[in-house]
mmCIF file of C-alpha atoms in Angstrom:
data_model
loop_
_atom_site.group_PDB
_atom_site.id
_atom_site.type_symbol
_atom_site.label_atom_id
_atom_site.label_comp_id
_atom_site.label_asym_id
_atom_site.label_seq_id
_atom_site.Cartn_x
_atom_site.Cartn_y
_atom_site.Cartn_z
ATOM 1 C CA UNK F 19 64.790 71.154 103.922
ATOM 2 C CA UNK F 20 67.471 70.454 101.304
ATOM 3 C CA UNK F 21 67.084 73.934 99.827
ATOM 4 C CA UNK F 22 67.405 75.415 103.368
ATOM 5 C CA UNK F 23 70.600 73.415 103.989
ATOM 6 C CA UNK F 24 71.987 74.510 100.637
ATOM 7 C CA UNK F 25 71.198 78.110 101.481
ATOM 8 C CA UNK F 26 72.792 77.760 104.905
ATOM 9 C CA UNK F 27 75.950 76.263 103.396
ATOM 10 C CA UNK F 28 76.085 79.042 100.821
ATOM 11 C CA UNK F 29 75.749 81.655 103.583
ATOM 12 C CA UNK F 30 78.555 80.043 105.612
ATOM 13 C CA UNK F 31 80.775 79.905 102.524
ATOM 14 C CA UNK F 32 80.027 83.539 101.726
ATOM 15 C CA UNK F 33 80.874 84.596 105.273
ATOM 16 C CA UNK F 34 84.140 82.641 105.159
ATOM 17 C CA UNK F 35 85.008 84.248 101.829
ATOM 18 C CA UNK F 36 84.333 87.739 103.195
ATOM 19 C CA UNK F 37 86.386 86.929 106.309
ATOM 20 C CA UNK F 38 89.270 85.670 104.167
ATOM 21 C CA UNK F 39 89.205 88.787 101.991
ATOM 22 C CA UNK F 40 89.102 91.003 105.080
ATOM 23 C CA UNK F 41 92.053 89.244 106.690
ATOM 24 C CA UNK F 42 94.062 89.265 103.452
ATOM 25 C CA UNK F 43 93.409 92.981 103.021
ATOM 26 C CA UNK F 44 94.436 93.666 106.623
ATOM 27 C CA UNK F 45 97.667 91.760 106.169
ATOM 28 C CA UNK F 46 98.410 93.276 102.781
ATOM 29 C CA UNK F 47 97.653 96.855 103.809
ATOM 30 C CA UNK F 48 98.531 96.981 107.474
ATOM 31 C CA UNK F 49 100.819 94.056 108.201
ATOM 32 C CA UNK F 50 103.975 95.512 106.650
ATOM 33 C CA UNK F 51 104.906 98.746 108.424
ATOM 34 C CA UNK F 52 108.004 99.114 106.258
ATOM 35 C CA UNK F 53 106.210 98.673 102.935
ATOM 36 C CA UNK F 54 105.647 102.445 102.457
ATOM 37 C CA UNK F 55 109.291 103.351 103.033
ATOM 38 C CA UNK F 56 111.380 104.662 100.158
ATOM 39 C CA UNK F 57 115.016 105.530 99.577
ATOM 40 C CA UNK F 58 115.511 109.266 99.156
ATOM 41 C CA UNK F 59 118.496 110.121 96.969
ATOM 42 C CA UNK F 60 120.023 113.343 95.724
ATOM 43 C CA UNK F 61 120.870 113.912 92.080
ATOM 44 C CA UNK F 62 122.195 117.272 90.858
ATOM 45 C CA UNK F 63 119.306 119.647 91.534
ATOM 46 C CA UNK F 64 116.848 116.786 92.141
ATOM 47 C CA UNK F 65 115.377 114.913 95.099
ATOM 48 C CA UNK F 66 114.310 111.374 94.148
ATOM 49 C CA UNK F 67 112.413 108.598 95.942
ATOM 50 C CA UNK F 68 113.349 105.040 94.941
ATOM 51 C CA UNK F 69 111.427 101.835 95.600
ATOM 52 C CA UNK F 70 113.518 99.811 98.116
ATOM 53 C CA UNK F 71 112.412 96.527 96.512
ATOM 54 C CA UNK F 72 113.343 97.056 92.871
ATOM 55 C CA UNK F 73 115.024 100.477 92.738
ATOM 56 C CA UNK F 74 112.382 101.980 90.447
ATOM 57 C CA UNK F 75 111.839 105.719 90.733
ATOM 58 C CA UNK F 76 108.547 106.477 92.503
ATOM 59 C CA UNK F 77 108.738 110.250 92.801
ATOM 60 C CA UNK F 78 111.090 113.130 92.046
ATOM 61 C CA UNK F 79 111.207 116.917 92.207
ATOM 62 C CA UNK F 80 113.659 119.764 91.806
ATOM 63 C CA UNK F 81 115.447 121.067 94.894
ATOM 64 C CA UNK F 82 117.247 124.428 95.112
ATOM 65 C CA UNK F 83 120.451 123.097 96.710
ATOM 66 C CA UNK F 84 123.868 122.466 95.175
ATOM 67 C CA UNK F 85 125.156 120.712 98.316
ATOM 68 C CA UNK F 86 122.947 118.605 100.578
ATOM 69 C CA UNK F 87 124.161 117.736 104.088
ATOM 70 C CA UNK F 88 121.096 116.029 105.551
ATOM 71 C CA UNK F 89 117.657 114.858 104.428
ATOM 72 C CA UNK F 90 114.876 113.946 106.862
ATOM 73 C CA UNK F 91 111.337 112.972 105.720
ATOM 74 C CA UNK F 92 108.472 113.921 108.022
ATOM 75 C CA UNK F 93 106.904 110.962 109.887
ATOM 76 C CA UNK F 94 103.850 111.183 107.623
ATOM 77 C CA UNK F 95 105.916 111.563 104.452
ATOM 78 C CA UNK F 96 104.079 114.804 103.654
ATOM 79 C CA UNK F 97 107.271 116.888 103.720
ATOM 80 C CA UNK F 98 110.970 116.263 103.251
ATOM 81 C CA UNK F 99 113.484 118.561 104.949
ATOM 82 C CA UNK F 100 116.899 119.067 103.358
ATOM 83 C CA UNK F 101 119.708 121.323 104.510
ATOM 84 C CA UNK F 102 122.860 122.587 102.830
ATOM 85 C CA UNK F 103 123.589 126.256 102.185
ATOM 86 C CA UNK F 104 119.955 126.878 103.196
ATOM 87 C CA UNK F 105 117.129 124.847 104.681
ATOM 88 C CA UNK F 106 114.492 123.641 102.229
ATOM 89 C CA UNK F 107 111.154 122.037 103.090
ATOM 90 C CA UNK F 108 109.921 120.087 100.072
ATOM 91 C CA UNK F 109 106.182 119.262 99.960
ATOM 92 C CA UNK F 110 105.124 115.948 98.457
ATOM 93 C CA UNK F 111 101.962 117.460 97.031
ATOM 94 C CA UNK F 112 101.471 118.754 93.535
ATOM 95 C CA UNK F 113 101.234 122.510 92.902
ATOM 96 C CA UNK F 114 102.886 123.385 96.221
ATOM 97 C CA UNK F 115 106.179 125.259 96.183
ATOM 98 C CA UNK F 116 109.134 124.334 98.431
ATOM 99 C CA UNK F 117 109.835 126.560 101.418
ATOM 100 C CA UNK F 118 113.353 128.049 101.393
ATOM 101 C CA UNK F 119 114.144 129.032 104.979
ATOM 102 C CA UNK F 120 116.926 131.330 106.128
ATOM 103 C CA UNK F 121 118.371 130.645 109.609
ATOM 104 C CA UNK F 122 117.450 132.812 112.604
ATOM 105 C CA UNK F 123 119.341 136.117 112.699
ATOM 106 C CA UNK F 124 122.951 135.726 113.789
ATOM 107 C CA UNK F 125 123.026 131.945 113.215
ATOM 108 C CA UNK F 126 124.124 129.676 110.374
ATOM 109 C CA UNK F 127 123.392 126.162 109.221
ATOM 110 C CA UNK F 128 126.167 123.746 110.151
ATOM 111 C CA UNK F 129 128.485 122.181 107.601
ATOM 112 C CA UNK F 130 128.128 118.551 106.552
ATOM 113 C CA UNK F 131 128.892 116.064 109.324
ATOM 114 C CA UNK F 132 129.327 113.176 106.899
ATOM 115 C CA UNK F 133 129.929 112.966 103.136
ATOM 116 C CA UNK F 134 127.476 110.057 102.831
ATOM 117 C CA UNK F 135 123.834 109.733 103.751
ATOM 118 C CA UNK F 136 124.483 107.493 106.734
ATOM 119 C CA UNK F 137 127.203 105.624 108.527
ATOM 120 C CA UNK F 138 130.057 106.737 110.740
ATOM 121 C CA UNK F 139 128.296 110.059 111.142
ATOM 122 C CA UNK F 140 127.847 111.624 114.574
ATOM 123 C CA UNK F 141 124.180 112.492 114.728
ATOM 124 C CA UNK F 142 121.882 114.521 112.537
ATOM 125 C CA UNK F 143 121.440 118.149 111.575
ATOM 126 C CA UNK F 144 117.642 117.877 111.326
ATOM 127 C CA UNK F 145 114.939 115.966 113.191
ATOM 128 C CA UNK F 146 111.128 116.116 113.178
ATOM 129 C CA UNK F 147 109.819 116.748 116.693
ATOM 130 C CA UNK F 148 106.318 115.971 115.387
ATOM 131 C CA UNK F 149 104.394 116.130 112.122
ATOM 132 C CA UNK F 150 104.472 119.941 111.995
ATOM 133 C CA UNK F 151 107.655 120.927 113.840
ATOM 134 C CA UNK F 152 111.261 120.562 112.712
ATOM 135 C CA UNK F 153 114.311 120.751 114.999
ATOM 136 C CA UNK F 154 117.427 122.197 113.347
ATOM 137 C CA UNK F 155 121.025 122.221 114.546
ATOM 138 C CA UNK F 156 122.662 125.650 114.090
ATOM 139 C CA UNK F 157 126.060 127.223 114.721
ATOM 140 C CA UNK F 158 127.497 130.667 115.388
ATOM 141 C CA UNK F 159 130.950 131.702 114.203
ATOM 142 C CA UNK F 160 132.782 132.926 117.286
ATOM 143 C CA UNK F 161 136.177 132.180 118.790
ATOM 144 C CA UNK F 162 136.966 128.446 118.655
ATOM 145 C CA UNK F 163 135.048 126.307 119.349
ATOM 146 C CA UNK F 164 131.886 127.379 117.525
ATOM 147 C CA UNK F 165 128.698 127.738 119.516
ATOM 148 C CA UNK F 166 126.055 125.141 118.580
ATOM 149 C CA UNK F 167 122.350 125.487 119.228
ATOM 150 C CA UNK F 168 118.923 124.071 118.436
ATOM 151 C CA UNK F 169 116.044 125.964 116.901
ATOM 152 C CA UNK F 170 112.505 124.926 116.010
ATOM 153 C CA UNK F 171 110.666 125.716 112.760
ATOM 154 C CA UNK F 172 106.862 125.501 112.746
ATOM 155 C CA UNK F 173 105.060 124.594 109.539
ATOM 156 C CA UNK F 174 101.677 126.074 110.470
ATOM 157 C CA UNK F 175 103.048 129.596 110.943
ATOM 158 C CA UNK F 176 105.975 129.008 108.545
ATOM 159 C CA UNK F 177 108.278 130.672 111.058
ATOM 160 C CA UNK F 178 110.921 129.953 113.672
ATOM 161 C CA UNK F 179 109.710 129.658 117.227
ATOM 162 C CA UNK F 180 111.018 132.517 119.407
ATOM 163 C CA UNK F 181 113.855 130.605 121.064
ATOM 164 C CA UNK F 182 117.334 129.317 120.264
ATOM 165 C CA UNK F 183 118.723 126.833 122.778
ATOM 166 C CA UNK F 184 122.505 126.576 122.967
ATOM 167 C CA UNK F 185 123.720 123.023 123.485
ATOM 168 C CA UNK F 186 126.964 122.134 125.261
ATOM 169 C CA UNK F 187 129.958 120.989 123.272
ATOM 170 C CA UNK F 188 129.499 117.262 122.589
ATOM 171 C CA UNK F 189 125.713 117.396 122.116
ATOM 172 C CA UNK F 190 123.814 116.901 118.842
ATOM 173 C CA UNK F 191 120.594 115.405 117.483
ATOM 174 C CA UNK F 192 119.869 111.688 117.636
ATOM 175 C CA UNK F 193 119.843 109.896 114.294
ATOM 176 C CA UNK F 194 116.207 108.999 115.018
ATOM 177 C CA UNK F 195 114.462 110.768 117.916
ATOM 178 C CA UNK F 196 112.243 108.691 120.186
ATOM 179 C CA UNK F 197 109.340 109.772 122.367
ATOM 180 C CA UNK F 198 110.657 112.342 124.824
ATOM 181 C CA UNK F 199 114.293 112.407 123.688
ATOM 182 C CA UNK F 200 115.885 114.116 120.687
ATOM 183 C CA UNK F 201 119.417 115.043 121.862
ATOM 184 C CA UNK F 202 122.439 112.986 122.834
ATOM 185 C CA UNK F 203 125.435 114.301 124.780
ATOM 186 C CA UNK F 204 128.805 112.689 125.433
ATOM 187 C CA UNK F 205 131.814 113.493 127.571
ATOM 188 C CA UNK F 206 134.554 114.516 125.165
ATOM 189 C CA UNK F 207 138.160 113.265 125.409
ATOM 190 C CA UNK F 208 140.065 115.052 128.132
ATOM 191 C CA UNK F 209 137.027 115.126 130.408
ATOM 192 C CA UNK F 210 135.401 118.130 128.689
ATOM 193 C CA UNK F 211 131.677 118.441 129.153
ATOM 194 C CA UNK F 212 129.639 118.309 132.375
ATOM 195 C CA UNK F 213 128.970 114.795 133.656
ATOM 196 C CA UNK F 214 125.284 115.451 134.289
ATOM 197 C CA UNK F 215 124.712 115.943 130.533
ATOM 198 C CA UNK F 216 126.244 112.645 129.453
ATOM 199 C CA UNK F 217 123.237 110.765 128.092
ATOM 200 C CA UNK F 218 119.954 111.734 126.445
ATOM 201 C CA UNK F 219 118.030 114.994 126.657
ATOM 202 C CA UNK F 220 114.427 115.752 125.817
ATOM 203 C CA UNK F 221 113.586 119.286 124.702
ATOM 204 C CA UNK F 222 110.208 121.003 124.393
ATOM 205 C CA UNK F 223 109.924 122.181 120.782
ATOM 206 C CA UNK F 224 107.463 124.910 121.864
ATOM 207 C CA UNK F 225 109.800 126.783 124.207
ATOM 208 C CA UNK F 226 113.236 125.140 123.991
ATOM 209 C CA UNK F 227 113.238 124.034 127.637
ATOM 210 C CA UNK F 228 114.975 120.759 128.498
ATOM 211 C CA UNK F 229 112.236 118.580 129.983
ATOM 212 C CA UNK F 230 113.922 115.224 130.500
ATOM 213 C CA UNK F 231 117.430 114.034 131.243
ATOM 214 C CA UNK F 232 118.516 110.410 131.063
ATOM 215 C CA UNK F 233 122.094 109.941 132.318
ATOM 216 C CA UNK F 234 123.841 106.959 130.768
ATOM 217 C CA UNK F 235 126.363 104.927 132.704
ATOM 218 C CA UNK F 236 127.909 101.478 132.695
ATOM 219 C CA UNK F 237 128.103 98.950 135.522
ATOM 220 C CA UNK F 238 131.516 98.823 137.275
ATOM 221 C CA UNK F 239 132.421 95.495 135.655
ATOM 222 C CA UNK F 240 132.085 97.037 132.199
ATOM 223 C CA UNK F 241 133.937 100.224 133.126
ATOM 224 C CA UNK F 242 136.842 98.048 134.194
ATOM 225 C CA UNK F 243 137.096 96.909 130.563
ATOM 226 C CA UNK F 244 137.634 100.508 129.468
ATOM 227 C CA UNK F 245 134.252 100.710 127.761
ATOM 228 C CA UNK F 246 133.265 104.012 129.354
ATOM 229 C CA UNK F 247 135.273 105.912 126.721
ATOM 230 C CA UNK F 248 132.798 104.771 124.097
ATOM 231 C CA UNK F 249 129.657 105.941 125.881
ATOM 232 C CA UNK F 250 128.368 107.848 122.849
ATOM 233 C CA UNK F 251 124.784 106.721 122.033
ATOM 234 C CA UNK F 252 124.856 105.952 118.311
ATOM 235 C CA UNK F 253 121.289 104.642 118.013
ATOM 236 C CA UNK F 254 118.198 104.676 120.215
ATOM 237 C CA UNK F 255 115.033 102.713 119.502
ATOM 238 C CA UNK F 256 111.839 102.333 121.493
ATOM 239 C CA UNK F 257 109.274 99.557 121.836
ATOM 240 C CA UNK F 258 106.332 99.548 124.250
ATOM 241 C CA UNK F 259 107.933 102.263 126.393
ATOM 242 C CA UNK F 260 111.291 100.495 126.718
ATOM 243 C CA UNK F 261 114.403 102.211 125.334
ATOM 244 C CA UNK F 262 117.156 100.223 123.625
ATOM 245 C CA UNK F 263 120.333 102.292 123.430
ATOM 246 C CA UNK F 264 123.340 101.164 121.395
ATOM 247 C CA UNK F 265 126.615 102.782 122.451
ATOM 248 C CA UNK F 266 129.646 103.335 120.271
ATOM 249 C CA UNK F 267 131.504 100.868 122.505
ATOM 250 C CA UNK F 268 129.253 98.044 121.256
ATOM 251 C CA UNK F 269 127.223 97.937 124.482
ATOM 252 C CA UNK F 270 123.417 97.729 124.381
ATOM 253 C CA UNK F 271 121.603 99.382 127.291
ATOM 254 C CA UNK F 272 117.977 98.568 128.101
ATOM 255 C CA UNK F 273 116.023 101.229 130.013
ATOM 256 C CA UNK F 274 112.458 100.697 131.235
ATOM 257 C CA UNK F 275 109.571 103.159 131.072
ATOM 258 C CA UNK F 276 110.542 104.548 134.508
ATOM 259 C CA UNK F 277 113.983 105.525 133.162
ATOM 260 C CA UNK F 278 115.662 102.726 135.096
ATOM 261 C CA UNK F 279 118.526 100.892 133.424
ATOM 262 C CA UNK F 280 117.535 97.226 133.639
ATOM 263 C CA UNK F 281 120.236 95.515 131.585
ATOM 264 C CA UNK F 282 123.507 96.074 129.736
ATOM 265 C CA UNK F 283 124.991 93.734 127.188
ATOM 266 C CA UNK F 284 128.337 93.793 125.380
ATOM 267 C CA UNK F 285 127.044 92.695 121.978
ATOM 268 C CA UNK F 286 130.426 92.020 120.363
ATOM 269 C CA UNK F 287 131.348 89.654 123.197
ATOM 270 C CA UNK F 288 128.029 87.813 122.883
ATOM 271 C CA UNK F 289 128.660 87.540 119.135
ATOM 272 C CA UNK F 290 131.940 85.728 119.793
ATOM 273 C CA UNK F 291 134.286 88.477 118.594
ATOM 274 C CA UNK F 292 137.720 88.448 120.205
ATOM 275 C CA UNK F 293 138.366 92.151 119.703
ATOM 276 C CA UNK F 294 136.147 95.118 120.654
ATOM 277 C CA UNK F 295 133.797 96.349 117.924
ATOM 278 C CA UNK F 296 132.029 99.690 117.614
ATOM 279 C CA UNK F 297 128.278 100.024 117.556
ATOM 280 C CA UNK F 298 127.019 101.373 114.225
ATOM 281 C CA UNK F 299 123.269 100.754 113.825
ATOM 282 C CA UNK F 300 120.320 99.231 115.682
ATOM 283 C CA UNK F 301 116.900 98.072 114.527
ATOM 284 C CA UNK F 302 114.213 96.226 116.506
ATOM 285 C CA UNK F 303 112.300 93.369 114.939
ATOM 286 C CA UNK F 304 108.626 94.134 114.293
ATOM 287 C CA UNK F 305 107.363 92.111 117.237
ATOM 288 C CA UNK F 306 109.994 93.492 119.614
ATOM 289 C CA UNK F 307 111.436 90.068 120.405
ATOM 290 C CA UNK F 308 114.828 90.673 118.823
ATOM 291 C CA UNK F 309 117.225 93.391 117.689
ATOM 292 C CA UNK F 310 119.531 93.641 114.692
ATOM 293 C CA UNK F 311 122.853 95.187 115.733
ATOM 294 C CA UNK F 312 125.502 96.342 113.250
ATOM 295 C CA UNK F 313 129.084 96.472 114.535
ATOM 296 C CA UNK F 314 132.379 97.608 113.006
ATOM 297 C CA UNK F 315 135.330 95.501 114.111
ATOM 298 C CA UNK F 316 138.971 95.262 113.133
ATOM 299 C CA UNK F 317 139.784 97.196 109.931
ATOM 300 C CA UNK F 318 136.172 98.415 110.006
ATOM 301 C CA UNK F 319 134.883 94.985 108.997
ATOM 302 C CA UNK F 320 131.114 95.087 109.370
ATOM 303 C CA UNK F 321 129.221 92.459 111.292
ATOM 304 C CA UNK F 322 125.510 92.185 111.903
ATOM 305 C CA UNK F 323 124.081 90.179 114.787
ATOM 306 C CA UNK F 324 120.520 89.141 115.584
ATOM 307 C CA UNK F 325 120.078 89.499 119.328
ATOM 308 C CA UNK F 326 117.215 87.722 121.101
ATOM 309 C CA UNK F 327 116.101 90.219 123.726
ATOM 310 C CA UNK F 328 114.378 87.763 126.064
ATOM 311 C CA UNK F 329 117.513 85.669 126.629
ATOM 312 C CA UNK F 330 119.930 88.503 125.735
ATOM 313 C CA UNK F 331 121.860 86.159 123.479
ATOM 314 C CA UNK F 332 123.058 86.396 119.877
ATOM 315 C CA UNK F 333 121.251 83.769 117.803
ATOM 316 C CA UNK F 334 122.638 84.634 114.371
ATOM 317 C CA UNK F 335 125.624 86.567 113.117
ATOM 318 C CA UNK F 336 127.273 87.319 109.816
ATOM 319 C CA UNK F 337 129.584 89.699 107.978
ATOM 320 C CA UNK F 338 128.601 92.483 105.625
ATOM 321 C CA UNK F 339 130.746 93.546 102.659
ATOM 322 C CA UNK F 340 133.882 95.440 103.671
ATOM 323 C CA UNK F 341 133.305 97.896 100.840
ATOM 324 C CA UNK F 342 130.032 99.154 102.346
ATOM 325 C CA UNK F 343 130.139 102.918 102.879
ATOM 326 C CA UNK F 344 126.477 103.274 103.882
ATOM 327 C CA UNK F 345 123.783 101.105 105.427
ATOM 328 C CA UNK F 346 120.226 101.381 106.706
ATOM 329 C CA UNK F 347 117.240 99.129 107.369
ATOM 330 C CA UNK F 348 114.117 99.209 105.215
ATOM 331 C CA UNK F 349 112.274 96.369 106.939
ATOM 332 C CA UNK F 350 112.751 93.705 109.591
ATOM 333 C CA UNK F 351 115.874 91.841 108.477
ATOM 334 C CA UNK F 352 116.266 93.802 105.226
ATOM 335 C CA UNK F 353 119.041 96.342 104.684
ATOM 336 C CA UNK F 354 120.127 98.590 101.857
ATOM 337 C CA UNK F 355 123.835 99.294 101.456
ATOM 338 C CA UNK F 356 125.956 101.579 99.339
ATOM 339 C CA UNK F 357 128.884 99.477 98.130
ATOM 340 C CA UNK F 358 131.991 101.054 96.659
ATOM 341 C CA UNK F 359 133.554 98.909 93.950
ATOM 342 C CA UNK F 360 137.299 98.710 93.194
ATOM 343 C CA UNK F 361 136.629 100.858 90.120
ATOM 344 C CA UNK F 362 135.201 103.603 92.357
ATOM 345 C CA UNK F 363 131.663 102.914 91.147
ATOM 346 C CA UNK F 364 129.023 103.012 93.899
ATOM 347 C CA UNK F 365 126.019 100.697 93.906
ATOM 348 C CA UNK F 366 122.910 100.631 96.084
ATOM 349 C CA UNK F 367 122.310 97.003 97.071
ATOM 350 C CA UNK F 368 119.405 95.405 98.932
ATOM 351 C CA UNK F 369 120.153 92.357 101.102
ATOM 352 C CA UNK F 370 117.793 89.964 102.869
ATOM 353 C CA UNK F 371 119.714 89.172 106.045
ATOM 354 C CA UNK F 372 117.976 85.885 106.758
ATOM 355 C CA UNK F 373 118.527 84.402 103.293
ATOM 356 C CA UNK F 374 121.509 86.373 102.014
ATOM 357 C CA UNK F 375 119.642 87.229 98.787
ATOM 358 C CA UNK F 376 120.888 90.452 97.176
ATOM 359 C CA UNK F 377 119.658 92.776 94.474
ATOM 360 C CA UNK F 378 121.295 95.835 92.907
ATOM 361 C CA UNK F 379 118.827 98.716 93.115
ATOM 362 C CA UNK F 380 120.817 101.553 91.537
ATOM 363 C CA UNK F 381 124.232 102.675 90.350
ATOM 364 C CA UNK F 382 125.126 106.143 91.588
ATOM 365 C CA UNK F 383 126.596 108.838 89.388
ATOM 366 C CA UNK F 384 129.530 111.002 90.397
ATOM 367 C CA UNK F 385 127.424 113.657 92.119
ATOM 368 C CA UNK F 386 124.619 111.450 93.429
ATOM 369 C CA UNK F 387 124.154 110.632 97.119
ATOM 370 C CA UNK F 388 121.960 107.877 98.571
ATOM 371 C CA UNK F 389 120.125 106.976 100.737
ATOM 372 C CA UNK F 390 117.899 108.435 103.420
ATOM 373 C CA UNK F 391 115.109 106.013 104.382
ATOM 374 C CA UNK F 392 111.645 107.393 105.121
ATOM 375 C CA UNK F 393 107.934 107.300 104.258
ATOM 376 C CA UNK F 394 106.368 108.564 101.042
ATOM 377 C CA UNK F 395 102.961 110.239 101.250
ATOM 378 C CA UNK F 396 100.206 108.868 99.012
ATOM 379 C CA UNK F 397 99.758 112.331 97.514
ATOM 380 C CA UNK F 398 103.144 111.916 95.852
ATOM 381 C CA UNK F 399 101.668 109.027 93.864
ATOM 382 C CA UNK F 400 98.454 110.748 92.912
ATOM 383 C CA UNK F 401 96.481 108.965 95.656
ATOM 384 C CA UNK F 402 97.408 105.489 94.450
#
């Protein structure tokens, strides 16, 4: 009987040990969706991936561009798209050559929207519609203003799809497309631009047809504050079918899965700011209960607020360094910034927003640009 009890206890202990190991592995491998993200940076003739925790180089390759205007990693991290004088698709596998892609006949790649990787910029030049299809913003040199259009490049056939869709003046790609929407359009000063296009558009990458339209408007009480002039969507994020849309005016719109606007919140007012502040960046917490909102107030002073979505109230707020010229999120409550020192030196700094802990990840050289945040495929690390 004693031996049976001992064996039973051993079996229970073994099962508990296996369960513990299984749970630990699940947490370690699957519980940190941001753990595989890297910081893509450009050095002269090189594309580099840096670890966002310690700044160590994880991967690098040559890139045939002297000027880089935008970098967008594929959702799987298998490819990285970069555009400058030409479009280059860089594979993250060994022994695979980059694809250098000329634009469709009669079109050109656009010039740089922003001199830094992120911040203050008005949209993107590139966006992945899915794992194998890239949307590219193009232009045509005609009488002012230039004609802008979208085209779609397919990896499987290594060719452009047979359509080019002209977009109205005031439309460009979202900084991060969400399911069903890739384009944002705004009414330009002076009333230019058709009202029905003010908002988000969804385009079919197969044929270039606009499939969805989501007009964006503000309630009358907010329009009375003059906030309609800042209706430009600067960031759109999605969680469980709900869209969270941050406008340049510092207003957060919440739209349900039936495209109905259910709430609007003036974040800078909730944060206790006396003067209007512009919306800059938006990131949802992992569990969807809260949102981090970055605002630029007077003299472009940066403020970040943690907004509890259930109560629609700001529960934490703080200032970011005034010398920040770039910012992005690498995890829930963790940002990386490019800080410009008085000497002109630029440093990449990681900050834990909840604790304030900071770490310098890299010092940028004169011709280096950082950072574009995205995944890194395991093949780039030799399957590690």
